[in-house]
Amino acid sequence: MTLKDKIGVERALEHLASVQYRHFKQIIVIAVLFTLVLGYGMTLLQFQGDLTKEMPQDLPIFELADKLASKFTGQEFLVIAVMLDDDTGIKDIPRDIRDPRVIKSVLELHERLAANPSIESVRSIAPVFQAAGVPEDIAGVKQVIAATPGAEQFFNRDYRVMLIYADTAVGTDEAKVSEITAKIQQDVDAITRPAGVDYRITGIAPIVVKIVELLKGDIVITTLTAALVILVLLVLLERSFSRGFIVFLPLILTVVWTFGTLGFLGIAISVTTGVIGAILLGLGVEYGIFMVSRYYEERQRYEPAEALKIAVSNIGASTFGSGLTTAAAFLALTLSVMPMIQHLGQTLALGIAFCWLAATVVNPCIILFEERLQAKKVAGWLRDWVKGVEGRHAK
């Protein structure tokens, strides 16, 4: 930023300061309404737990992988893994997953899953035994499996795990995946299961849902932890709760505005952008510290209007240049071929812009509002004191 540009920004901010001084209450109301609107946008936030969607889809290798996945696998199937559990202390448990007791339970589960309207099709070893029945000994089961082409695909090499595939049409929708998983678990609980055999539900969709669940939890924990630590440090540094909170409040506005805008724009939160709450709190706090400190420094020499004019024009112009260069650096990340890095750069650049707006436009109004409240309290104490003195003299 050239000197001429900085002077132009300072003059514009001087006009802003005069507007803030005259209409600080109205600006606070507008900021609150704006925050409420973007707070609603936070309810529209989308979350992306599938890391393959955060890869450059236009590259040939990813295009081919997507075609193969949509044709041969996809995300619409859930897997029920039937596994031997050697940790149990029960005697006479199956030592081979081809044990007739296990095959009978899989046959029962297959029939239950096939009757579930939410499941389009079921693939398992069960159809091999539906017509002739399950042999009474493991040798007979082995003969049937050996004589059936393709039957080995449902077993691992040491025959300790057997897989059942349930094809669904729920995709990776969190609510639908959770619902169908619960229904499958009910079917698993209803069948006759031999001791020493464990049934676990997995697949791409449940993994994606779990990642999203963990991502939401991490966002809440990291953002709240950063907010609490920063608030405590601000109160200690400013040696005043009110001044510390004045610096802190615009940071909360910044986080709400950023997440709300992402919600309205339909930009999904991924494992990379899930940390932006804590990052923006850390990056934006200095803007508020500079503004509040400069105002109270000038307030010792000037009236509120002049002190506000100096603080907003000087600090606003300086942080404008700082924020502009920081945002430009983050926007450079959009040149990456990785969509997750692109989204991170876009989100942080947007957040930095909101940090500057909150600190330069809203923060001075909050300072004036708090100062007026303190002045009214002092005036009230003085009136009560004068009345008390007059009452004692009257007696």
mmCIF file of C-alpha atoms in Angstrom:
data_model
loop_
_atom_site.group_PDB
_atom_site.id
_atom_site.type_symbol
_atom_site.label_atom_id
_atom_site.label_comp_id
_atom_site.label_asym_id
_atom_site.label_seq_id
_atom_site.Cartn_x
_atom_site.Cartn_y
_atom_site.Cartn_z
ATOM 1 C CA MET A 1 0.000 0.000 0.000
ATOM 2 C CA THR A 2 1.454 3.371 -1.054
ATOM 3 C CA LEU A 3 1.481 6.456 1.149
ATOM 4 C CA LYS A 4 -1.193 8.039 -1.029
ATOM 5 C CA ASP A 5 -3.423 4.990 -0.686
ATOM 6 C CA LYS A 6 -2.921 4.911 3.083
ATOM 7 C CA ILE A 7 -3.858 8.593 3.349
ATOM 8 C CA GLY A 8 -6.983 7.863 1.311
ATOM 9 C CA VAL A 9 -7.906 4.984 3.620
ATOM 10 C CA GLU A 10 -7.296 7.153 6.701
ATOM 11 C CA ARG A 11 -9.575 9.890 5.375
ATOM 12 C CA ALA A 12 -12.303 7.372 4.659
ATOM 13 C CA LEU A 13 -11.910 5.958 8.147
ATOM 14 C CA GLU A 14 -12.116 9.443 9.653
ATOM 15 C CA HIS A 15 -15.538 9.811 8.036
ATOM 16 C CA LEU A 16 -16.421 6.374 9.365
ATOM 17 C CA ALA A 17 -15.384 7.434 12.877
ATOM 18 C CA SER A 18 -17.671 10.454 12.760
ATOM 19 C CA VAL A 19 -20.578 8.225 11.706
ATOM 20 C CA GLN A 20 -19.739 5.756 14.466
ATOM 21 C CA TYR A 21 -19.693 8.495 17.084
ATOM 22 C CA ARG A 22 -23.123 9.799 16.072
ATOM 23 C CA HIS A 23 -24.819 6.475 15.365
ATOM 24 C CA PHE A 24 -22.962 3.870 17.440
ATOM 25 C CA LYS A 25 -26.198 2.392 18.818
ATOM 26 C CA GLN A 26 -27.663 1.930 15.357
ATOM 27 C CA ILE A 27 -24.458 0.300 14.122
ATOM 28 C CA ILE A 28 -24.534 -2.126 17.065
ATOM 29 C CA VAL A 29 -28.146 -3.023 16.237
ATOM 30 C CA ILE A 30 -27.229 -3.609 12.589
ATOM 31 C CA ALA A 31 -24.304 -5.798 13.677
ATOM 32 C CA VAL A 32 -26.593 -7.826 15.935
ATOM 33 C CA LEU A 33 -29.142 -8.320 13.140
ATOM 34 C CA PHE A 34 -26.369 -9.261 10.708
ATOM 35 C CA THR A 35 -25.051 -11.763 13.235
ATOM 36 C CA LEU A 36 -28.500 -13.299 13.715
ATOM 37 C CA VAL A 37 -28.903 -13.756 9.963
ATOM 38 C CA LEU A 38 -25.497 -15.395 9.604
ATOM 39 C CA GLY A 39 -26.179 -17.359 12.777
ATOM 40 C CA TYR A 40 -29.046 -18.949 10.872
ATOM 41 C CA GLY A 41 -26.556 -19.637 8.076
ATOM 42 C CA MET A 42 -24.567 -21.738 10.539
ATOM 43 C CA THR A 43 -27.523 -24.144 10.691
ATOM 44 C CA LEU A 44 -27.074 -24.678 6.937
ATOM 45 C CA LEU A 45 -23.438 -25.741 7.273
ATOM 46 C CA GLN A 46 -22.471 -28.843 5.342
ATOM 47 C CA PHE A 47 -19.722 -31.222 6.374
ATOM 48 C CA GLN A 48 -17.513 -33.284 4.084
ATOM 49 C CA GLY A 49 -16.071 -36.391 5.656
ATOM 50 C CA ASP A 50 -15.232 -38.145 2.392
ATOM 51 C CA LEU A 51 -11.611 -37.241 1.708
ATOM 52 C CA THR A 52 -11.880 -38.494 -1.883
ATOM 53 C CA LYS A 53 -14.226 -35.575 -2.605
ATOM 54 C CA GLU A 54 -11.464 -33.191 -1.516
ATOM 55 C CA MET A 55 -9.168 -34.446 -4.266
ATOM 56 C CA PRO A 56 -8.823 -32.906 -7.768
ATOM 57 C CA GLN A 57 -11.645 -34.726 -9.551
ATOM 58 C CA ASP A 58 -10.610 -33.496 -13.020
ATOM 59 C CA LEU A 59 -7.323 -35.413 -13.034
ATOM 60 C CA PRO A 60 -7.459 -38.630 -15.145
ATOM 61 C CA ILE A 61 -6.475 -40.911 -12.264
ATOM 62 C CA PHE A 62 -9.302 -39.619 -10.058
ATOM 63 C CA GLU A 63 -11.806 -39.640 -12.927
ATOM 64 C CA LEU A 64 -11.030 -43.308 -13.564
ATOM 65 C CA ALA A 65 -11.237 -44.155 -9.865
ATOM 66 C CA ASP A 66 -14.618 -42.418 -9.660
ATOM 67 C CA LYS A 67 -15.944 -44.366 -12.635
ATOM 68 C CA LEU A 68 -14.735 -47.665 -11.207
ATOM 69 C CA ALA A 69 -16.196 -46.859 -7.800
ATOM 70 C CA SER A 70 -19.590 -45.932 -9.229
ATOM 71 C CA LYS A 71 -19.719 -49.106 -11.321
ATOM 72 C CA PHE A 72 -18.202 -51.736 -9.067
ATOM 73 C CA THR A 73 -18.312 -50.514 -5.468
ATOM 74 C CA GLY A 74 -19.697 -47.083 -4.614
ATOM 75 C CA GLN A 75 -20.607 -45.768 -1.208
ATOM 76 C CA GLU A 76 -24.083 -47.264 -1.080
ATOM 77 C CA PHE A 77 -23.163 -50.634 0.435
ATOM 78 C CA LEU A 78 -22.653 -51.494 4.064
ATOM 79 C CA VAL A 79 -20.497 -54.397 5.165
ATOM 80 C CA ILE A 80 -21.301 -56.747 8.018
ATOM 81 C CA ALA A 81 -18.075 -58.422 9.087
ATOM 82 C CA VAL A 82 -18.625 -61.780 10.802
ATOM 83 C CA MET A 83 -15.472 -62.457 12.841
ATOM 84 C CA LEU A 84 -14.215 -65.073 15.255
ATOM 85 C CA ASP A 85 -13.609 -63.801 18.773
ATOM 86 C CA ASP A 86 -10.886 -65.786 20.532
ATOM 87 C CA ASP A 87 -10.879 -63.563 23.606
ATOM 88 C CA THR A 88 -14.025 -65.116 25.006
ATOM 89 C CA GLY A 89 -13.588 -67.733 27.737
ATOM 90 C CA ILE A 90 -16.488 -69.843 26.516
ATOM 91 C CA LYS A 91 -15.655 -73.397 25.470
ATOM 92 C CA ASP A 92 -16.745 -75.131 22.272
ATOM 93 C CA ILE A 93 -16.758 -71.986 20.158
ATOM 94 C CA PRO A 94 -16.212 -71.977 16.364
ATOM 95 C CA ARG A 95 -12.541 -72.024 15.345
ATOM 96 C CA ASP A 96 -13.296 -71.670 11.636
ATOM 97 C CA ILE A 97 -15.704 -69.125 10.175
ATOM 98 C CA ARG A 98 -17.085 -71.929 7.967
ATOM 99 C CA ASP A 99 -18.487 -73.662 11.051
ATOM 100 C CA PRO A 100 -22.102 -74.767 10.333
ATOM 101 C CA ARG A 101 -23.361 -72.747 13.314
ATOM 102 C CA VAL A 102 -21.894 -69.586 11.812
ATOM 103 C CA ILE A 103 -23.254 -70.370 8.345
ATOM 104 C CA LYS A 104 -26.756 -70.892 9.783
ATOM 105 C CA SER A 105 -26.645 -67.528 11.551
ATOM 106 C CA VAL A 106 -25.456 -65.825 8.354
ATOM 107 C CA LEU A 107 -28.273 -67.497 6.433
ATOM 108 C CA GLU A 108 -30.793 -66.164 8.967
ATOM 109 C CA LEU A 109 -29.292 -62.671 8.820
ATOM 110 C CA HIS A 110 -29.277 -62.703 5.014
ATOM 111 C CA GLU A 111 -33.004 -63.466 4.942
ATOM 112 C CA ARG A 112 -33.755 -60.671 7.421
ATOM 113 C CA LEU A 113 -31.700 -58.134 5.483
ATOM 114 C CA ALA A 114 -33.295 -59.149 2.182
ATOM 115 C CA ALA A 115 -36.739 -58.489 3.711
ATOM 116 C CA ASN A 116 -35.707 -54.986 4.772
ATOM 117 C CA PRO A 117 -37.253 -52.444 2.342
ATOM 118 C CA SER A 118 -34.360 -50.029 2.926
ATOM 119 C CA ILE A 119 -31.877 -52.528 1.494
ATOM 120 C CA GLU A 120 -31.891 -53.047 -2.267
ATOM 121 C CA SER A 121 -29.904 -56.287 -2.334
ATOM 122 C CA VAL A 122 -27.788 -58.522 -0.129
ATOM 123 C CA ARG A 123 -24.656 -60.416 -1.150
ATOM 124 C CA SER A 124 -23.265 -63.194 1.027
ATOM 125 C CA ILE A 125 -22.471 -66.896 1.107
ATOM 126 C CA ALA A 126 -26.037 -67.637 2.266
ATOM 127 C CA PRO A 127 -27.642 -68.302 -1.178
ATOM 128 C CA VAL A 128 -25.207 -71.187 -1.703
ATOM 129 C CA PHE A 129 -26.894 -73.043 1.188
ATOM 130 C CA GLN A 130 -30.501 -71.854 0.790
ATOM 131 C CA ALA A 131 -31.582 -74.644 -1.541
ATOM 132 C CA ALA A 132 -29.843 -77.722 -0.110
ATOM 133 C CA GLY A 133 -29.489 -76.505 3.465
ATOM 134 C CA VAL A 134 -26.433 -76.232 5.691
ATOM 135 C CA PRO A 135 -24.421 -79.471 6.240
ATOM 136 C CA GLU A 136 -24.124 -80.607 9.838
ATOM 137 C CA ASP A 137 -20.319 -80.713 9.872
ATOM 138 C CA ILE A 138 -17.629 -78.288 8.743
ATOM 139 C CA ALA A 139 -16.264 -80.770 6.205
ATOM 140 C CA GLY A 140 -19.574 -80.679 4.342
ATOM 141 C CA VAL A 141 -19.582 -76.872 4.386
ATOM 142 C CA LYS A 142 -16.067 -76.825 2.959
ATOM 143 C CA GLN A 143 -17.103 -79.151 0.121
ATOM 144 C CA VAL A 144 -20.067 -76.957 -0.812
ATOM 145 C CA ILE A 145 -17.937 -73.797 -0.781
ATOM 146 C CA ALA A 146 -15.166 -75.444 -2.810
ATOM 147 C CA ALA A 147 -17.706 -76.576 -5.411
ATOM 148 C CA THR A 148 -19.265 -73.109 -5.757
ATOM 149 C CA PRO A 149 -17.423 -70.677 -8.064
ATOM 150 C CA GLY A 150 -16.883 -67.264 -6.475
ATOM 151 C CA ALA A 151 -17.785 -68.416 -2.968
ATOM 152 C CA GLU A 152 -14.282 -67.727 -1.676
ATOM 153 C CA GLN A 153 -14.728 -63.956 -2.189
ATOM 154 C CA PHE A 154 -16.718 -63.737 1.052
ATOM 155 C CA PHE A 155 -13.886 -65.170 3.218
ATOM 156 C CA ASN A 156 -10.419 -64.011 4.179
ATOM 157 C CA ARG A 157 -7.399 -66.252 3.713
ATOM 158 C CA ASP A 158 -7.341 -67.862 7.153
ATOM 159 C CA TYR A 159 -11.153 -68.210 7.296
ATOM 160 C CA ARG A 160 -11.572 -66.105 10.369
ATOM 161 C CA VAL A 161 -13.680 -63.388 8.741
ATOM 162 C CA MET A 162 -16.741 -63.592 6.526
ATOM 163 C CA LEU A 163 -18.340 -60.591 4.817
ATOM 164 C CA ILE A 164 -21.965 -59.756 4.067
ATOM 165 C CA TYR A 165 -22.686 -56.850 1.691
ATOM 166 C CA ALA A 166 -25.907 -54.868 2.034
ATOM 167 C CA ASP A 167 -26.526 -52.561 -0.932
ATOM 168 C CA THR A 168 -28.489 -49.421 -0.062
ATOM 169 C CA ALA A 169 -29.359 -46.123 -1.739
ATOM 170 C CA VAL A 170 -28.699 -43.802 1.192
ATOM 171 C CA GLY A 171 -25.309 -42.526 -0.002
ATOM 172 C CA THR A 172 -23.419 -40.778 2.789
ATOM 173 C CA ASP A 173 -26.300 -38.826 4.280
ATOM 174 C CA GLU A 174 -25.616 -38.855 8.016
ATOM 175 C CA ALA A 175 -29.213 -39.304 9.172
ATOM 176 C CA LYS A 176 -30.029 -41.997 6.602
ATOM 177 C CA VAL A 177 -26.821 -43.935 7.198
ATOM 178 C CA SER A 178 -27.409 -43.861 10.950
ATOM 179 C CA GLU A 179 -30.983 -45.045 10.448
ATOM 180 C CA ILE A 180 -30.107 -47.952 8.162
ATOM 181 C CA THR A 181 -27.183 -48.922 10.399
ATOM 182 C CA ALA A 182 -29.539 -49.057 13.387
ATOM 183 C CA LYS A 183 -31.961 -51.276 11.444
ATOM 184 C CA ILE A 184 -29.183 -53.653 10.436
ATOM 185 C CA GLN A 185 -27.990 -53.796 14.030
ATOM 186 C CA GLN A 186 -31.524 -54.742 15.100
ATOM 187 C CA ASP A 187 -31.469 -57.611 12.593
ATOM 188 C CA VAL A 188 -28.066 -58.717 13.892
ATOM 189 C CA ASP A 189 -29.334 -58.694 17.470
ATOM 190 C CA ALA A 190 -32.414 -60.711 16.494
ATOM 191 C CA ILE A 191 -30.653 -63.701 14.926
ATOM 192 C CA THR A 192 -29.310 -66.763 16.714
ATOM 193 C CA ARG A 193 -25.605 -66.056 17.041
ATOM 194 C CA PRO A 194 -23.107 -68.689 18.157
ATOM 195 C CA ALA A 195 -20.850 -67.807 21.053
ATOM 196 C CA GLY A 196 -17.400 -66.558 20.119
ATOM 197 C CA VAL A 197 -18.580 -64.861 16.919
ATOM 198 C CA ASP A 198 -18.770 -61.085 16.558
ATOM 199 C CA TYR A 199 -20.844 -59.129 14.005
ATOM 200 C CA ARG A 200 -19.642 -55.614 13.133
ATOM 201 C CA ILE A 201 -21.092 -53.100 10.683
ATOM 202 C CA THR A 202 -18.692 -51.063 8.569
ATOM 203 C CA GLY A 203 -18.298 -49.650 5.056
ATOM 204 C CA ILE A 204 -17.399 -46.368 3.392
ATOM 205 C CA ALA A 205 -20.633 -44.609 4.361
ATOM 206 C CA PRO A 206 -20.391 -45.354 8.119
ATOM 207 C CA ILE A 207 -16.741 -44.284 8.082
ATOM 208 C CA VAL A 208 -17.645 -40.970 6.408
ATOM 209 C CA VAL A 209 -20.429 -40.418 8.941
ATOM 210 C CA LYS A 210 -18.011 -41.129 11.809
ATOM 211 C CA ILE A 211 -15.480 -38.670 10.391
ATOM 212 C CA VAL A 212 -18.172 -35.985 10.191
ATOM 213 C CA GLU A 213 -19.199 -36.731 13.772
ATOM 214 C CA LEU A 214 -15.611 -36.384 14.975
ATOM 215 C CA LEU A 215 -15.156 -33.247 12.867
ATOM 216 C CA LYS A 216 -18.154 -31.541 14.473
ATOM 217 C CA GLY A 217 -16.880 -32.403 17.920
ATOM 218 C CA ASP A 218 -13.398 -31.103 17.125
ATOM 219 C CA ILE A 219 -14.775 -27.796 15.831
ATOM 220 C CA VAL A 220 -16.718 -27.210 19.027
ATOM 221 C CA ILE A 221 -13.894 -28.242 21.357
ATOM 222 C CA THR A 222 -11.075 -26.367 19.593
ATOM 223 C CA THR A 223 -13.095 -23.182 19.072
ATOM 224 C CA LEU A 224 -14.448 -23.055 22.620
ATOM 225 C CA THR A 225 -11.040 -23.843 24.113
ATOM 226 C CA ALA A 226 -9.344 -21.137 22.060
ATOM 227 C CA ALA A 227 -12.110 -18.660 22.942
ATOM 228 C CA LEU A 228 -11.849 -19.374 26.675
ATOM 229 C CA VAL A 229 -8.047 -19.123 26.752
ATOM 230 C CA ILE A 230 -8.049 -15.886 24.734
ATOM 231 C CA LEU A 231 -10.751 -14.321 26.919
ATOM 232 C CA VAL A 232 -8.837 -15.130 30.111
ATOM 233 C CA LEU A 233 -5.590 -13.750 28.673
ATOM 234 C CA LEU A 234 -7.324 -10.574 27.472
ATOM 235 C CA VAL A 235 -8.820 -9.942 30.910
ATOM 236 C CA LEU A 236 -5.410 -10.436 32.505
ATOM 237 C CA LEU A 237 -3.612 -8.259 29.958
ATOM 238 C CA GLU A 238 -6.167 -5.451 30.058
ATOM 239 C CA ARG A 239 -6.553 -5.804 33.843
ATOM 240 C CA SER A 240 -10.258 -5.285 33.337
ATOM 241 C CA PHE A 241 -13.028 -7.714 32.453
ATOM 242 C CA SER A 242 -14.974 -5.098 30.517
ATOM 243 C CA ARG A 243 -12.013 -4.064 28.362
ATOM 244 C CA GLY A 244 -11.013 -7.678 27.797
ATOM 245 C CA PHE A 245 -14.569 -8.530 26.781
ATOM 246 C CA ILE A 246 -14.701 -5.510 24.427
ATOM 247 C CA VAL A 247 -11.706 -6.943 22.560
ATOM 248 C CA PHE A 248 -13.124 -10.460 22.695
ATOM 249 C CA LEU A 249 -16.702 -9.828 21.504
ATOM 250 C CA PRO A 250 -15.814 -8.942 17.870
ATOM 251 C CA LEU A 251 -13.900 -12.224 17.652
ATOM 252 C CA ILE A 252 -17.108 -14.137 18.336
ATOM 253 C CA LEU A 253 -18.854 -12.075 15.678
ATOM 254 C CA THR A 254 -16.082 -12.982 13.242
ATOM 255 C CA VAL A 255 -16.477 -16.711 13.855
ATOM 256 C CA VAL A 256 -20.273 -16.562 13.488
ATOM 257 C CA TRP A 257 -20.050 -14.442 10.338
ATOM 258 C CA THR A 258 -17.496 -16.750 8.736
ATOM 259 C CA PHE A 259 -19.294 -20.011 9.472
ATOM 260 C CA GLY A 260 -22.646 -18.454 8.570
ATOM 261 C CA THR A 261 -21.335 -17.260 5.202
ATOM 262 C CA LEU A 262 -19.959 -20.730 4.489
ATOM 263 C CA GLY A 263 -23.388 -22.119 5.280
ATOM 264 C CA PHE A 264 -25.163 -19.762 2.869
ATOM 265 C CA LEU A 265 -22.556 -20.311 0.137
ATOM 266 C CA GLY A 266 -22.777 -24.088 0.510
ATOM 267 C CA ILE A 267 -19.019 -24.486 1.137
ATOM 268 C CA ALA A 268 -18.631 -27.710 3.101
ATOM 269 C CA ILE A 269 -16.488 -27.903 6.225
ATOM 270 C CA SER A 270 -13.781 -30.555 5.854
ATOM 271 C CA VAL A 271 -10.918 -31.825 7.976
ATOM 272 C CA THR A 272 -8.797 -28.880 6.791
ATOM 273 C CA THR A 273 -11.320 -26.060 7.280
ATOM 274 C CA GLY A 274 -12.632 -27.436 10.562
ATOM 275 C CA VAL A 275 -9.888 -25.604 12.464
ATOM 276 C CA ILE A 276 -10.675 -22.116 11.136
ATOM 277 C CA GLY A 277 -12.583 -21.125 14.282
ATOM 278 C CA ALA A 278 -9.534 -21.350 16.506
ATOM 279 C CA ILE A 279 -7.266 -19.887 13.807
ATOM 280 C CA LEU A 280 -9.459 -16.811 13.284
ATOM 281 C CA LEU A 281 -9.661 -16.207 17.018
ATOM 282 C CA GLY A 282 -5.883 -16.203 17.199
ATOM 283 C CA LEU A 283 -5.348 -14.075 14.099
ATOM 284 C CA GLY A 284 -8.079 -11.531 14.783
ATOM 285 C CA VAL A 285 -7.400 -10.777 18.426
ATOM 286 C CA GLU A 286 -4.556 -8.370 17.663
ATOM 287 C CA TYR A 287 -6.857 -6.113 15.621
ATOM 288 C CA GLY A 288 -9.113 -5.593 18.613
ATOM 289 C CA ILE A 289 -6.206 -5.122 21.032
ATOM 290 C CA PHE A 290 -4.709 -2.386 18.844
ATOM 291 C CA MET A 291 -8.036 -0.581 18.468
ATOM 292 C CA VAL A 292 -9.036 -0.669 22.144
ATOM 293 C CA SER A 293 -5.575 0.216 23.430
ATOM 294 C CA ARG A 294 -5.185 3.154 21.047
ATOM 295 C CA TYR A 295 -8.627 4.545 21.863
ATOM 296 C CA TYR A 296 -8.055 4.562 25.620
ATOM 297 C CA GLU A 297 -4.585 5.990 25.102
ATOM 298 C CA GLU A 298 -5.996 8.915 23.098
ATOM 299 C CA ARG A 299 -8.914 9.217 25.501
ATOM 300 C CA GLN A 300 -6.522 10.464 28.189
ATOM 301 C CA ARG A 301 -5.849 13.560 26.072
ATOM 302 C CA TYR A 302 -8.943 14.082 23.923
ATOM 303 C CA GLU A 303 -12.708 13.935 24.042
ATOM 304 C CA PRO A 304 -14.417 10.729 22.825
ATOM 305 C CA ALA A 305 -15.077 12.028 19.303
ATOM 306 C CA GLU A 306 -11.479 13.013 18.644
ATOM 307 C CA ALA A 307 -10.042 9.943 20.379
ATOM 308 C CA LEU A 308 -12.284 7.726 18.251
ATOM 309 C CA LYS A 309 -11.266 9.562 15.083
ATOM 310 C CA ILE A 310 -7.563 9.055 15.784
ATOM 311 C CA ALA A 311 -7.913 5.414 16.805
ATOM 312 C CA VAL A 312 -10.129 4.347 13.909
ATOM 313 C CA SER A 313 -8.173 6.228 11.227
ATOM 314 C CA ASN A 314 -4.690 5.217 12.380
ATOM 315 C CA ILE A 315 -5.283 1.679 13.621
ATOM 316 C CA GLY A 316 -7.890 0.959 10.953
ATOM 317 C CA ALA A 317 -5.521 1.992 8.160
ATOM 318 C CA SER A 318 -2.596 0.020 9.576
ATOM 319 C CA THR A 319 -4.606 -3.142 10.170
ATOM 320 C CA PHE A 320 -6.221 -2.724 6.746
ATOM 321 C CA GLY A 321 -2.811 -3.080 5.115
ATOM 322 C CA SER A 322 -1.914 -5.976 7.397
ATOM 323 C CA GLY A 323 -5.216 -7.734 6.794
ATOM 324 C CA LEU A 324 -5.004 -7.156 3.046
ATOM 325 C CA THR A 325 -1.590 -8.783 2.774
ATOM 326 C CA THR A 326 -2.652 -11.662 5.025
ATOM 327 C CA ALA A 327 -5.801 -12.266 2.976
ATOM 328 C CA ALA A 328 -3.771 -12.127 -0.231
ATOM 329 C CA ALA A 329 -1.420 -14.783 1.123
ATOM 330 C CA PHE A 330 -4.353 -17.015 2.021
ATOM 331 C CA LEU A 331 -5.963 -16.464 -1.391
ATOM 332 C CA ALA A 332 -2.740 -17.730 -2.961
ATOM 333 C CA LEU A 333 -3.750 -21.128 -1.595
ATOM 334 C CA THR A 334 -6.594 -21.155 -4.129
ATOM 335 C CA LEU A 335 -3.958 -21.787 -6.815
ATOM 336 C CA SER A 336 -3.460 -25.265 -5.367
ATOM 337 C CA VAL A 337 -4.847 -28.204 -7.333
ATOM 338 C CA MET A 338 -6.166 -29.708 -4.098
ATOM 339 C CA PRO A 339 -9.755 -28.560 -3.389
ATOM 340 C CA MET A 340 -9.242 -28.907 0.382
ATOM 341 C CA ILE A 341 -6.361 -26.411 0.272
ATOM 342 C CA GLN A 342 -8.364 -24.097 -1.991
ATOM 343 C CA HIS A 343 -11.259 -24.081 0.470
ATOM 344 C CA LEU A 344 -8.891 -23.424 3.362
ATOM 345 C CA GLY A 345 -7.441 -20.379 1.597
ATOM 346 C CA GLN A 346 -10.868 -19.000 0.671
ATOM 347 C CA THR A 347 -12.229 -19.504 4.165
ATOM 348 C CA LEU A 348 -9.288 -17.899 5.953
ATOM 349 C CA ALA A 349 -9.264 -14.909 3.559
ATOM 350 C CA LEU A 350 -12.973 -14.412 4.232
ATOM 351 C CA GLY A 351 -12.387 -14.725 7.960
ATOM 352 C CA ILE A 352 -9.587 -12.140 7.934
ATOM 353 C CA ALA A 353 -11.869 -9.690 6.132
ATOM 354 C CA PHE A 354 -14.510 -10.211 8.804
ATOM 355 C CA CYS A 355 -11.868 -9.779 11.532
ATOM 356 C CA TRP A 356 -10.976 -6.355 10.170
ATOM 357 C CA LEU A 357 -14.617 -5.305 9.748
ATOM 358 C CA ALA A 358 -15.527 -6.385 13.268
ATOM 359 C CA ALA A 359 -12.520 -4.646 14.815
ATOM 360 C CA THR A 360 -12.795 -1.438 12.764
ATOM 361 C CA VAL A 361 -16.551 -0.978 12.375
ATOM 362 C CA VAL A 362 -18.176 -2.721 15.343
ATOM 363 C CA ASN A 363 -15.499 -2.589 18.036
ATOM 364 C CA PRO A 364 -15.355 1.256 18.310
ATOM 365 C CA CYS A 365 -19.138 1.349 18.696
ATOM 366 C CA ILE A 366 -18.952 -1.175 21.531
ATOM 367 C CA ILE A 367 -16.240 0.950 23.173
ATOM 368 C CA LEU A 368 -18.475 4.040 23.031
ATOM 369 C CA PHE A 369 -21.474 2.103 24.297
ATOM 370 C CA GLU A 370 -19.514 0.729 27.264
ATOM 371 C CA GLU A 371 -18.114 4.170 28.035
ATOM 372 C CA ARG A 372 -21.581 5.719 28.040
ATOM 373 C CA LEU A 373 -22.824 3.000 30.388
ATOM 374 C CA GLN A 374 -19.936 3.635 32.754
ATOM 375 C CA ALA A 375 -20.622 7.400 32.610
ATOM 376 C CA LYS A 376 -24.273 6.827 33.494
ATOM 377 C CA LYS A 377 -23.283 4.645 36.434
ATOM 378 C CA VAL A 378 -20.886 7.298 37.712
ATOM 379 C CA ALA A 379 -23.529 9.984 37.232
ATOM 380 C CA GLY A 380 -26.015 7.866 39.164
ATOM 381 C CA TRP A 381 -23.562 7.357 42.017
ATOM 382 C CA LEU A 382 -22.870 11.106 42.143
ATOM 383 C CA ARG A 383 -26.586 11.935 42.243
ATOM 384 C CA ASP A 384 -27.153 9.453 45.062
ATOM 385 C CA TRP A 385 -24.163 10.869 46.956
ATOM 386 C CA VAL A 386 -25.358 14.464 46.520
ATOM 387 C CA LYS A 387 -28.856 13.532 47.658
ATOM 388 C CA GLY A 388 -27.385 11.815 50.689
ATOM 389 C CA VAL A 389 -25.283 14.844 51.574
ATOM 390 C CA GLU A 390 -28.234 17.212 51.113
ATOM 391 C CA GLY A 391 -30.406 14.973 53.277
ATOM 392 C CA ARG A 392 -27.866 15.001 56.098
ATOM 393 C CA HIS A 393 -27.549 18.817 55.939
ATOM 394 C CA ALA A 394 -31.325 19.222 55.945
ATOM 395 C CA LYS A 395 -31.474 17.326 59.211
#
